[in-house]
């Protein structure tokens, strides 16, 4: 009875606060979400990890630099083309320092064929290779027009295997095909013939793949009811036995104030890194320089 009274009081108090002070209500709501996430980290046995901050002014042309961009559309005013965005200005300014870009989903809020063609044209012109781990805004879920448009421009067969610079192996996933989960049957044939204890494995996806993803993701669209039963961590932990390290990098994070721009968690020697742009004053990107993760401001 006492718990019921507390529960009802909380609801009534929330409604009252939302009515008299919406700003304070949103701040309190954000704090509650962030607290719930922080508690979940500890309850599920994760440790936080931290990335060194690097300025692009300190990067040499001799470095092998891979840039990772999640939720790119946040920096495109009124959902315009890439060329009209703050992100494009940043990429163009630093193009000689960027060897490759991994887009971890939600490149455009409302994609079109002309936008995808423009992205391809601009990056090809700057001689920057790129890969896309599509998000829900890019291709939706299941078969639909968005996916048809995307595959018409990028006829990828996911998962995409990419053997990069020395010591790095990567798999780019379409986490909208197998929402929020790693499909072991899709990746095993690729990795079985490419496993190497001297190389680092990176899996790029839009959706966060750890078991507390629902606490911090931008959206729960397509979230499967039985996600708690998924074997993502078990699969990654098993892969750790075949590679020097295993890191999952995702982009469905950072859009809202209660979320960190960058998330870095570690469990059983598997690292989970989330990085996404948002409508904030200060945004951060992550990248790989000579096979070492870093963060930088944009």
Coordinates of C-alpha atoms in Angstrom, one line a residue:
X1 CA 0.0 0.0 0.0
X2 CA 2.8 2.4 0.9
X3 CA 4.6 1.7 -2.4
X4 CA 1.4 2.4 -4.3
X5 CA 1.0 5.7 -2.5
X6 CA 4.6 6.7 -3.4
X7 CA 4.0 5.7 -7.0
X8 CA 0.8 7.7 -7.4
X9 CA 2.4 10.7 -5.6
X10 CA 5.3 10.5 -8.1
X11 CA 2.9 10.6 -11.0
X12 CA 0.8 13.5 -9.6
X13 CA 4.0 15.4 -8.7
X14 CA 5.4 14.9 -12.2
X15 CA 2.2 16.2 -13.8
X16 CA 2.2 19.2 -11.4
X17 CA 5.8 20.0 -12.1
X18 CA 5.3 19.7 -15.9
X19 CA 2.4 22.1 -15.7
X20 CA 4.0 24.8 -13.6
X21 CA 7.6 24.6 -14.8
X22 CA 8.1 22.6 -18.0
X23 CA 11.9 23.4 -18.1
X24 CA 12.5 22.1 -14.6
X25 CA 10.3 19.0 -15.4
X26 CA 12.4 18.1 -18.4
X27 CA 15.6 18.6 -16.4
X28 CA 14.3 16.3 -13.7
X29 CA 13.2 13.7 -16.3
X30 CA 16.7 13.8 -17.9
X31 CA 18.3 13.4 -14.6
X32 CA 16.1 10.4 -13.8
X33 CA 17.0 8.7 -17.1
X34 CA 20.7 9.4 -16.7
X35 CA 20.6 8.0 -13.1
X36 CA 18.8 4.9 -14.3
X37 CA 21.4 4.4 -17.0
X38 CA 24.3 4.8 -14.5
X39 CA 22.8 2.3 -12.1
X40 CA 22.3 -0.2 -15.0
X41 CA 26.0 0.0 -15.9
X42 CA 27.0 -1.2 -12.5
X43 CA 24.2 -3.8 -12.2
X44 CA 25.2 -5.4 -15.4
X45 CA 28.9 -5.6 -14.6
X46 CA 30.2 -2.9 -17.0
X47 CA 33.2 -0.7 -16.3
X48 CA 33.5 2.8 -17.8
X49 CA 36.5 3.4 -20.1
X50 CA 37.8 6.7 -21.4
X51 CA 39.3 7.9 -24.7
X52 CA 42.1 10.4 -25.1
X53 CA 41.1 13.7 -26.7
X54 CA 43.0 14.7 -29.8
X55 CA 42.8 17.9 -31.9
X56 CA 43.0 17.5 -35.6
X57 CA 45.8 20.1 -35.5
X58 CA 47.9 17.4 -33.9
X59 CA 47.3 14.7 -36.5
X60 CA 49.9 14.0 -39.1
X61 CA 49.3 13.2 -42.8
X62 CA 51.4 10.1 -42.1
X63 CA 48.9 8.8 -39.5
X64 CA 46.3 6.3 -40.6
X65 CA 43.1 8.1 -39.5
X66 CA 39.6 6.6 -39.6
X67 CA 36.8 9.0 -38.6
X68 CA 33.5 7.6 -37.2
X69 CA 30.3 9.6 -37.4
X70 CA 27.0 8.7 -35.9
X71 CA 23.7 10.6 -36.2
X72 CA 25.1 12.9 -38.8
X73 CA 21.8 14.6 -39.6
X74 CA 21.9 16.6 -36.3
X75 CA 24.4 18.9 -37.9
X76 CA 22.4 19.4 -41.1
X77 CA 20.2 22.5 -40.7
X78 CA 16.6 21.8 -41.6
X79 CA 17.6 18.4 -43.0
X80 CA 19.4 19.8 -46.0
X81 CA 22.1 18.3 -48.0
X82 CA 25.5 17.4 -46.6
X83 CA 27.2 20.3 -48.4
X84 CA 25.1 22.8 -46.4
X85 CA 26.2 21.4 -43.0
X86 CA 28.7 22.1 -40.3
X87 CA 29.8 18.5 -40.7
X88 CA 30.8 19.0 -44.3
X89 CA 32.8 22.1 -43.4
X90 CA 34.7 20.0 -40.8
X91 CA 35.4 17.1 -43.2
X92 CA 36.5 19.4 -46.1
X93 CA 38.8 21.3 -43.8
X94 CA 40.5 18.1 -42.6
X95 CA 40.2 16.0 -45.7
X96 CA 43.9 15.4 -46.1
X97 CA 44.0 13.9 -42.6
X98 CA 41.0 11.5 -43.1
X99 CA 41.7 8.2 -44.8
X100 CA 38.2 6.7 -44.3
X101 CA 34.9 7.5 -42.7
X102 CA 32.5 5.0 -41.1
X103 CA 29.0 6.4 -40.8
X104 CA 27.2 4.6 -38.0
X105 CA 23.7 5.3 -39.1
X106 CA 21.1 8.1 -39.3
X107 CA 23.1 10.0 -41.9
X108 CA 19.9 11.8 -43.1
X109 CA 16.7 12.3 -41.2
X110 CA 14.7 12.2 -44.4
X111 CA 16.9 10.6 -47.0
X112 CA 16.4 10.8 -50.8
X113 CA 18.3 9.4 -53.7
X114 CA 19.7 12.9 -54.5
X115 CA 21.1 13.2 -51.0
X116 CA 22.8 9.8 -51.1
X117 CA 24.2 10.5 -54.5
X118 CA 25.6 13.9 -53.2
X119 CA 27.2 12.2 -50.2
X120 CA 28.9 9.7 -52.6
X121 CA 30.0 12.4 -55.0
X122 CA 31.4 14.8 -52.3
X123 CA 33.4 12.1 -50.5
X124 CA 34.7 10.6 -53.7
X125 CA 35.8 14.1 -54.9
X126 CA 37.7 14.5 -51.6
X127 CA 39.2 11.0 -52.1
X128 CA 37.8 9.8 -48.8
X129 CA 36.7 6.2 -48.6
X130 CA 33.6 5.5 -46.6
X131 CA 31.2 2.8 -45.3
X132 CA 27.7 3.1 -44.0
X133 CA 26.1 1.1 -41.2
X134 CA 22.5 2.1 -41.9
X135 CA 20.1 3.4 -39.3
X136 CA 16.4 3.5 -38.9
X137 CA 16.2 6.9 -40.6
X138 CA 18.3 5.7 -43.5
X139 CA 16.6 2.5 -44.4
X140 CA 13.7 1.9 -41.9
X141 CA 12.9 -1.6 -40.9
X142 CA 12.0 -4.4 -43.3
X143 CA 11.3 -3.9 -46.9
X144 CA 10.3 -0.3 -47.8
X145 CA 11.0 2.6 -50.1
X146 CA 13.8 4.0 -48.0
X147 CA 15.7 0.7 -48.3
X148 CA 15.1 0.5 -52.0
X149 CA 16.5 4.0 -52.5
X150 CA 19.6 3.3 -50.3
X151 CA 20.4 0.0 -52.0
X152 CA 20.0 1.5 -55.4
X153 CA 22.9 3.9 -54.7
X154 CA 24.8 1.5 -52.3
X155 CA 24.3 -2.1 -53.4
X156 CA 26.1 -3.4 -50.3
X157 CA 25.7 -7.0 -49.1
X158 CA 25.7 -6.8 -45.3
X159 CA 27.6 -7.7 -43.3
X160 CA 30.4 -5.9 -45.1
X161 CA 33.9 -7.2 -44.4
X162 CA 36.7 -4.7 -44.5
X163 CA 40.4 -5.4 -44.1
X164 CA 41.9 -2.0 -43.4
X165 CA 45.3 -0.9 -42.3
X166 CA 47.8 -3.1 -40.4
X167 CA 46.3 -4.7 -37.4
X168 CA 42.6 -3.8 -38.0
X169 CA 39.7 -6.0 -39.2
X170 CA 36.2 -4.6 -39.4
X171 CA 32.6 -5.8 -40.0
X172 CA 29.9 -3.3 -40.9
X173 CA 26.5 -4.5 -39.9
X174 CA 23.0 -3.5 -40.9
X175 CA 21.3 -3.6 -37.5
X176 CA 17.9 -2.8 -39.0
X177 CA 17.8 -6.2 -40.8
X178 CA 18.4 -8.0 -37.5
X179 CA 17.1 -5.2 -35.1
X180 CA 19.5 -4.5 -32.3
X181 CA 21.2 -8.0 -32.5
X182 CA 24.3 -9.6 -34.0
X183 CA 23.3 -12.4 -36.4
X184 CA 26.0 -15.0 -35.7
X185 CA 25.1 -16.9 -38.9
X186 CA 25.8 -13.8 -41.0
X187 CA 29.2 -12.9 -39.5
X188 CA 30.7 -16.3 -38.7
X189 CA 31.5 -17.4 -42.2
X190 CA 33.4 -14.2 -42.8
X191 CA 35.3 -14.1 -39.5
X192 CA 36.1 -17.8 -39.4
X193 CA 38.4 -17.4 -42.4
X194 CA 39.9 -14.1 -41.2
X195 CA 40.5 -14.6 -37.5
X196 CA 43.9 -13.5 -36.3
X197 CA 45.2 -13.1 -32.7
X198 CA 47.4 -10.3 -33.9
X199 CA 44.6 -8.1 -35.3
X200 CA 41.9 -6.0 -33.7
X201 CA 38.3 -6.6 -34.6
X202 CA 35.8 -3.7 -34.9
X203 CA 32.1 -4.1 -35.5
X204 CA 30.3 -1.0 -36.8
X205 CA 26.5 -0.8 -36.3
X206 CA 23.8 1.9 -35.8
X207 CA 22.2 0.3 -32.8
X208 CA 24.0 -0.1 -29.5
X209 CA 24.7 -3.8 -29.0
X210 CA 25.1 -4.1 -25.3
X211 CA 22.4 -5.3 -23.0
X212 CA 21.5 -1.9 -21.5
X213 CA 21.1 -0.2 -24.9
X214 CA 17.4 0.6 -24.1
X215 CA 18.5 2.9 -21.3
X216 CA 20.6 5.3 -23.4
X217 CA 19.7 4.9 -27.1
X218 CA 18.2 7.8 -29.1
X219 CA 15.2 5.8 -30.2
X220 CA 13.6 2.4 -29.4
X221 CA 12.0 2.1 -32.8
X222 CA 12.2 -1.5 -33.8
X223 CA 13.3 -2.6 -30.4
X224 CA 12.6 -6.4 -30.1
X225 CA 10.6 -7.5 -27.1
X226 CA 13.0 -10.4 -26.4
X227 CA 16.2 -8.4 -26.5
X228 CA 17.0 -9.3 -23.0
X229 CA 17.5 -12.8 -24.3
X230 CA 19.9 -11.9 -27.1
X231 CA 23.4 -13.2 -27.2
X232 CA 25.3 -10.2 -28.4
X233 CA 27.8 -10.1 -25.5
X234 CA 28.3 -13.9 -25.6
X235 CA 29.0 -13.7 -29.3
X236 CA 31.5 -10.8 -28.9
X237 CA 33.1 -12.5 -25.9
X238 CA 33.6 -15.7 -28.0
X239 CA 35.1 -13.6 -30.9
X240 CA 37.6 -12.1 -28.4
X241 CA 39.3 -15.5 -28.3
X242 CA 40.1 -15.3 -32.0
X243 CA 41.3 -11.6 -32.1
X244 CA 43.7 -9.4 -30.2
X245 CA 40.7 -7.2 -29.2
X246 CA 37.0 -6.8 -30.0
X247 CA 35.2 -3.4 -30.1
X248 CA 31.6 -2.7 -30.9
X249 CA 31.1 0.9 -32.3
X250 CA 27.6 2.3 -32.6
X251 CA 26.0 5.6 -33.5
X252 CA 22.5 5.7 -32.0
X253 CA 23.3 7.9 -29.1
X254 CA 24.0 11.6 -28.2
X255 CA 20.9 13.3 -29.6
X256 CA 19.5 14.4 -26.2
X257 CA 20.9 16.3 -23.3
X258 CA 20.7 13.4 -20.8
X259 CA 22.9 11.3 -23.1
X260 CA 26.7 11.4 -23.3
X261 CA 28.1 12.3 -26.7
X262 CA 30.4 9.4 -26.3
X263 CA 29.9 6.2 -24.3
X264 CA 32.7 3.8 -23.5
X265 CA 32.0 0.6 -21.6
X266 CA 34.0 -2.5 -21.1
X267 CA 33.0 -6.0 -20.0
X268 CA 34.9 -9.3 -20.2
X269 CA 37.6 -7.6 -22.4
X270 CA 34.9 -6.5 -24.9
X271 CA 34.6 -2.8 -25.5
X272 CA 31.4 -1.0 -26.4
X273 CA 31.8 2.5 -27.8
X274 CA 28.8 4.7 -28.7
X275 CA 29.2 8.1 -30.4
X276 CA 26.5 10.3 -32.0
X277 CA 26.1 13.9 -32.8
X278 CA 23.2 16.0 -31.3
X279 CA 21.7 19.4 -31.3
X280 CA 24.2 20.6 -28.7
X281 CA 26.7 23.4 -28.4
X282 CA 29.6 21.0 -28.1
X283 CA 29.8 17.8 -30.1
X284 CA 32.4 15.2 -30.2
X285 CA 33.4 12.6 -32.8
X286 CA 35.5 9.5 -32.3
X287 CA 38.1 8.0 -34.6
X288 CA 40.9 5.6 -35.0
X289 CA 44.5 6.8 -35.4
X290 CA 46.9 4.0 -36.1
X291 CA 44.5 1.6 -34.5
X292 CA 43.9 3.6 -31.3
X293 CA 40.5 5.1 -30.4
X294 CA 40.4 8.8 -29.7
X295 CA 37.8 11.6 -29.4
X296 CA 37.8 15.1 -31.0
X297 CA 35.6 18.1 -30.8
X298 CA 33.7 19.4 -33.8

